[in-house]
Amino acid sequence: MPNHLTLITGASRGLGRAMAVQRLREGHHVLTLARRPDAALAAPDGGLLEQWSVDLGDPLDAARRLEHWLGALDAHRFASATLINNAALLTPPGPIGAADAAALSAALRVGLEAPVLLTRAFVHATDGWAAQRKVLNVSSGLGRFAMAGSAPYCAVKAGLDHFSRALALDEALKANGARVVSLAPGVIDTDMQVQLRGADPGVFPDRERFAQLKAGGQLASPEAAAARVLAWLDRADFGAQPVADVRDA
């Protein structure tokens, strides 16, 4: 039976899917949470895959379901348990006053409220486990450096960073507290980059910079980025820096 449990949100495409594929190849028991399960995602021999169709815009239900599911598992099966909060929504680039209120609310729920609630469910349900426990929040350089036309995304990622700092302090007080890192994964060639390159430069003045990253071949593939993120997750000193960047390795 697999003895490593990995939970990944936003795993139907991009970085999240690439991380799920890699962990499945390594024989992990993988649970994915996404709006649409990926029929092409499969577990090779030795791995175990479960996929949930969940809307993280309604994070309370997802968190309750996760806590119940974890509570029903045999904790003795696992040497490690890891939650990777990867899911995010990007509102159209532009000033906050022009943002659609419903889309803005969904982005905040998926990007910040859901990770907080899912993390709470994870650390509570696994609190008595002997397994090594980890929480990886996928952040961004924009959580540390502001950019015009990106206030909601900057706020979400900055919130994840500071949440991770405080959570790490709480978990450090426990005998087997979870190790916590909010990690910027570098610049990745995903749908988000397509949206940024296609934005109106009148409301998103950094559009040309992102276009040049693509033209110059400076965007990492989701697979390459996943390898770097998971290598950080597997480091012996994971959690020593609760806020980190793969480019600092």
CSV table of C-alpha atoms in Angstrom, one decimal:
chain,number,residue,atom,x,y,z
A,1,MET,CA,0.0,0.0,0.0
A,2,PRO,CA,1.2,3.6,-0.7
A,3,ASN,CA,2.7,5.1,2.5
A,4,HIS,CA,2.8,8.7,1.4
A,5,LEU,CA,-0.4,10.8,1.2
A,6,THR,CA,-0.4,13.9,-1.0
A,7,LEU,CA,-3.4,16.2,-1.4
A,8,ILE,CA,-3.4,18.7,-4.2
A,9,THR,CA,-5.9,21.5,-5.1
A,10,GLY,CA,-6.2,22.8,-8.6
A,11,ALA,CA,-4.7,19.6,-10.0
A,12,SER,CA,-6.6,19.4,-13.3
A,13,ARG,CA,-4.1,21.4,-15.3
A,14,GLY,CA,-0.8,23.3,-15.2
A,15,LEU,CA,1.5,23.1,-12.1
A,16,GLY,CA,-1.1,21.2,-10.0
A,17,ARG,CA,-1.6,18.5,-12.6
A,18,ALA,CA,2.2,18.1,-13.1
A,19,MET,CA,2.7,17.7,-9.4
A,20,ALA,CA,0.0,15.1,-9.2
A,21,VAL,CA,1.6,13.1,-12.1
A,22,GLN,CA,5.0,13.2,-10.5
A,23,ARG,CA,3.7,12.1,-7.1
A,24,LEU,CA,1.7,9.3,-8.7
A,25,ARG,CA,4.8,8.0,-10.5
A,26,GLU,CA,6.6,8.0,-7.1
A,27,GLY,CA,3.8,5.7,-5.7
A,28,HIS,CA,2.0,8.2,-3.5
A,29,HIS,CA,-1.7,8.0,-2.5
A,30,VAL,CA,-2.9,11.2,-4.3
A,31,LEU,CA,-6.1,13.1,-3.7
A,32,THR,CA,-6.9,15.9,-6.1
A,33,LEU,CA,-9.5,18.6,-5.6
A,34,ALA,CA,-10.6,20.5,-8.7
A,35,ARG,CA,-13.8,21.7,-10.4
A,36,ARG,CA,-13.3,19.0,-13.1
A,37,PRO,CA,-11.6,15.7,-12.5
A,38,ASP,CA,-9.1,14.8,-15.2
A,39,ALA,CA,-10.0,11.6,-17.0
A,40,ALA,CA,-6.5,11.3,-18.4
A,41,LEU,CA,-4.9,11.4,-15.0
A,42,ALA,CA,-4.1,7.9,-13.9
A,43,ALA,CA,-2.1,6.1,-11.2
A,44,PRO,CA,0.7,3.8,-12.4
A,45,ASP,CA,1.5,0.6,-10.5
A,46,GLY,CA,2.2,1.4,-6.9
A,47,GLY,CA,0.2,4.6,-6.8
A,48,LEU,CA,-3.4,5.3,-5.8
A,49,LEU,CA,-5.5,8.2,-7.2
A,50,GLU,CA,-8.7,9.7,-5.9
A,51,GLN,CA,-10.2,12.8,-7.6
A,52,TRP,CA,-12.9,15.0,-6.1
A,53,SER,CA,-15.0,17.4,-8.2
A,54,VAL,CA,-15.3,20.4,-5.8
A,55,ASP,CA,-15.8,24.1,-6.2
A,56,LEU,CA,-13.3,25.9,-4.0
A,57,GLY,CA,-15.5,29.0,-4.4
A,58,ASP,CA,-17.5,27.2,-1.7
A,59,PRO,CA,-14.7,26.2,0.6
A,60,LEU,CA,-16.6,25.3,3.7
A,61,ASP,CA,-18.1,22.2,2.1
A,62,ALA,CA,-14.8,21.2,0.7
A,63,ALA,CA,-13.1,21.6,4.1
A,64,ARG,CA,-15.7,19.6,5.9
A,65,ARG,CA,-15.5,16.8,3.4
A,66,LEU,CA,-11.7,16.7,3.6
A,67,GLU,CA,-11.7,16.6,7.4
A,68,HIS,CA,-14.2,13.8,7.5
A,69,TRP,CA,-12.3,11.9,4.8
A,70,LEU,CA,-8.9,12.2,6.6
A,71,GLY,CA,-10.6,11.2,9.9
A,72,ALA,CA,-11.7,7.9,8.4
A,73,LEU,CA,-8.2,6.9,7.1
A,74,ASP,CA,-5.9,4.5,8.9
A,75,ALA,CA,-3.2,7.0,10.0
A,76,HIS,CA,-0.7,4.2,10.6
A,77,ARG,CA,-0.6,3.5,6.9
A,78,PHE,CA,1.3,6.7,6.1
A,79,ALA,CA,4.8,7.8,6.7
A,80,SER,CA,4.0,11.3,5.5
A,81,ALA,CA,0.9,13.4,4.8
A,82,THR,CA,1.2,16.6,2.7
A,83,LEU,CA,-1.4,19.3,1.7
A,84,ILE,CA,-0.5,21.4,-1.4
A,85,ASN,CA,-2.7,24.4,-1.7
A,86,ASN,CA,-2.2,25.2,-5.4
A,87,ALA,CA,-5.6,26.4,-6.7
A,88,ALA,CA,-6.0,30.0,-7.7
A,89,LEU,CA,-8.3,32.3,-9.8
A,90,LEU,CA,-7.0,35.3,-11.7
A,91,THR,CA,-9.4,38.2,-12.2
A,92,PRO,CA,-8.9,40.1,-15.5
A,93,PRO,CA,-5.9,42.4,-15.1
A,94,GLY,CA,-6.9,46.0,-14.3
A,95,PRO,CA,-7.8,48.4,-11.5
A,96,ILE,CA,-9.9,47.1,-8.6
A,97,GLY,CA,-12.7,49.5,-9.4
A,98,ALA,CA,-13.2,47.8,-12.7
A,99,ALA,CA,-13.3,44.3,-11.3
A,100,ASP,CA,-16.5,42.3,-11.4
A,101,ALA,CA,-17.6,41.9,-7.7
A,102,ALA,CA,-18.7,38.3,-8.1
A,103,ALA,CA,-15.5,37.3,-9.9
A,104,LEU,CA,-13.4,39.2,-7.3
A,105,SER,CA,-15.2,37.3,-4.4
A,106,ALA,CA,-14.6,34.0,-6.1
A,107,ALA,CA,-10.9,34.7,-6.6
A,108,LEU,CA,-10.5,35.7,-2.9
A,109,ARG,CA,-12.3,32.5,-1.8
A,110,VAL,CA,-10.4,30.1,-4.0
A,111,GLY,CA,-7.0,31.7,-3.5
A,112,LEU,CA,-7.1,32.5,0.2
A,113,GLU,CA,-10.2,31.4,2.1
A,114,ALA,CA,-10.1,27.9,0.7
A,115,PRO,CA,-6.4,27.3,1.6
A,116,VAL,CA,-6.9,28.6,5.1
A,117,LEU,CA,-10.0,26.4,5.6
A,118,LEU,CA,-8.5,23.3,4.0
A,119,THR,CA,-5.3,23.7,6.1
A,120,ARG,CA,-7.4,24.0,9.2
A,121,ALA,CA,-9.1,20.7,8.3
A,122,PHE,CA,-5.8,19.0,7.5
A,123,VAL,CA,-3.9,20.0,10.6
A,124,HIS,CA,-6.9,19.2,12.8
A,125,ALA,CA,-7.7,15.8,11.3
A,126,THR,CA,-4.1,14.7,11.3
A,127,ASP,CA,-3.1,16.2,14.6
A,128,GLY,CA,-2.6,12.9,16.3
A,129,TRP,CA,-0.8,11.2,13.4
A,130,ALA,CA,2.8,10.0,13.8
A,131,ALA,CA,3.4,10.7,10.1
A,132,GLN,CA,5.5,13.7,9.1
A,133,ARG,CA,3.0,16.4,8.1
A,134,LYS,CA,3.6,19.2,5.7
A,135,VAL,CA,1.6,22.1,4.2
A,136,LEU,CA,2.9,23.7,1.0
A,137,ASN,CA,1.1,26.9,-0.1
A,138,VAL,CA,1.9,27.8,-3.7
A,139,SER,CA,2.5,31.6,-3.5
A,140,SER,CA,4.0,34.1,-6.0
A,141,GLY,CA,6.6,36.8,-6.2
A,142,LEU,CA,3.5,39.1,-6.5
A,143,GLY,CA,2.8,38.3,-2.8
A,144,ARG,CA,6.0,40.2,-2.0
A,145,PHE,CA,6.2,42.8,-4.8
A,146,ALA,CA,3.1,44.8,-5.8
A,147,MET,CA,2.2,45.2,-9.5
A,148,ALA,CA,-0.4,47.6,-11.0
A,149,GLY,CA,-3.5,45.9,-12.3
A,150,SER,CA,-3.1,42.9,-10.0
A,151,ALA,CA,-4.3,44.0,-6.6
A,152,PRO,CA,-6.5,40.9,-5.9
A,153,TYR,CA,-3.8,38.4,-6.8
A,154,CYS,CA,-1.2,40.3,-4.9
A,155,ALA,CA,-3.5,40.4,-1.9
A,156,VAL,CA,-4.2,36.7,-2.0
A,157,LYS,CA,-0.6,35.7,-2.3
A,158,ALA,CA,0.5,38.1,0.4
A,159,GLY,CA,-2.2,36.7,2.6
A,160,LEU,CA,-0.9,33.1,2.0
A,161,ASP,CA,2.6,34.2,2.9
A,162,HIS,CA,1.7,35.8,6.2
A,163,PHE,CA,-0.8,33.0,7.1
A,164,SER,CA,2.0,30.5,6.6
A,165,ARG,CA,4.4,32.5,8.9
A,166,ALA,CA,1.8,32.5,11.7
A,167,LEU,CA,0.8,28.9,11.1
A,168,ALA,CA,4.4,27.8,11.3
A,169,LEU,CA,4.7,29.4,14.7
A,170,ASP,CA,1.6,27.6,15.9
A,171,GLU,CA,2.8,24.3,14.6
A,172,ALA,CA,6.2,24.7,16.1
A,173,LEU,CA,4.7,24.6,19.6
A,174,LYS,CA,3.4,21.0,19.0
A,175,ALA,CA,5.4,17.8,19.5
A,176,ASN,CA,4.7,16.8,15.9
A,177,GLY,CA,3.6,20.0,14.3
A,178,ALA,CA,3.2,20.3,10.6
A,179,ARG,CA,6.0,22.0,8.6
A,180,VAL,CA,4.7,24.9,6.6
A,181,VAL,CA,6.1,26.8,3.6
A,182,SER,CA,4.6,29.4,1.3
A,183,LEU,CA,6.6,28.9,-1.8
A,184,ALA,CA,6.9,31.0,-5.0
A,185,PRO,CA,7.4,28.5,-7.9
A,186,GLY,CA,9.0,30.9,-10.4
A,187,VAL,CA,7.4,32.0,-13.7
A,188,ILE,CA,5.5,29.2,-15.4
A,189,ASP,CA,4.0,28.9,-18.8
A,190,THR,CA,0.4,28.5,-17.8
A,191,ASP,CA,-3.0,29.9,-18.8
A,192,MET,CA,-2.4,32.8,-16.3
A,193,GLN,CA,0.5,33.9,-18.5
A,194,VAL,CA,-1.7,33.8,-21.6
A,195,GLN,CA,-4.2,36.1,-19.8
A,196,LEU,CA,-1.5,38.5,-18.7
A,197,ARG,CA,0.1,38.7,-22.2
A,198,GLY,CA,-3.4,39.4,-23.7
A,199,ALA,CA,-4.3,42.2,-21.2
A,200,ASP,CA,-5.0,45.7,-22.2
A,201,PRO,CA,-1.8,47.7,-21.6
A,202,GLY,CA,-3.8,50.7,-20.7
A,203,VAL,CA,-4.9,48.9,-17.5
A,204,PHE,CA,-2.0,46.5,-17.2
A,205,PRO,CA,1.2,48.4,-17.8
A,206,ASP,CA,3.4,45.3,-17.3
A,207,ARG,CA,2.0,43.4,-20.2
A,208,GLU,CA,5.1,43.8,-22.4
A,209,ARG,CA,7.3,42.4,-19.6
A,210,PHE,CA,5.3,39.2,-19.6
A,211,ALA,CA,5.3,39.1,-23.4
A,212,GLN,CA,9.1,39.3,-23.4
A,213,LEU,CA,9.4,36.5,-20.9
A,214,LYS,CA,7.5,34.3,-23.3
A,215,ALA,CA,9.4,35.5,-26.3
A,216,GLY,CA,12.8,35.0,-24.5
A,217,GLY,CA,12.0,31.4,-23.5
A,218,GLN,CA,12.1,32.4,-19.8
A,219,LEU,CA,9.0,30.6,-18.8
A,220,ALA,CA,9.3,27.2,-17.1
A,221,SER,CA,7.1,24.3,-18.3
A,222,PRO,CA,4.6,23.1,-15.7
A,223,GLU,CA,6.6,19.8,-15.5
A,224,ALA,CA,9.9,21.6,-14.8
A,225,ALA,CA,8.3,23.8,-12.3
A,226,ALA,CA,6.6,20.9,-10.5
A,227,ALA,CA,10.0,19.1,-10.3
A,228,ARG,CA,11.5,22.2,-8.6
A,229,VAL,CA,8.6,22.7,-6.2
A,230,LEU,CA,8.5,19.0,-5.2
A,231,ALA,CA,12.3,19.0,-4.7
A,232,TRP,CA,11.9,21.9,-2.3
A,233,LEU,CA,9.1,20.0,-0.5
A,234,ASP,CA,11.4,16.9,-0.1
A,235,ARG,CA,14.2,18.9,1.4
A,236,ALA,CA,15.3,17.9,4.8
A,237,ASP,CA,15.1,21.5,5.9
A,238,PHE,CA,11.6,22.1,4.6
A,239,GLY,CA,9.8,24.5,6.9
A,240,ALA,CA,13.0,26.2,8.1
A,241,GLN,CA,11.9,29.2,6.0
A,242,PRO,CA,8.1,29.6,6.1
A,243,VAL,CA,8.2,31.9,3.1
A,244,ALA,CA,10.5,31.0,0.3
A,245,ASP,CA,11.2,31.0,-3.5
A,246,VAL,CA,12.5,28.1,-5.6
A,247,ARG,CA,14.8,30.5,-7.3
A,248,ASP,CA,16.7,31.0,-4.0
A,249,ALA,CA,17.7,27.3,-3.9
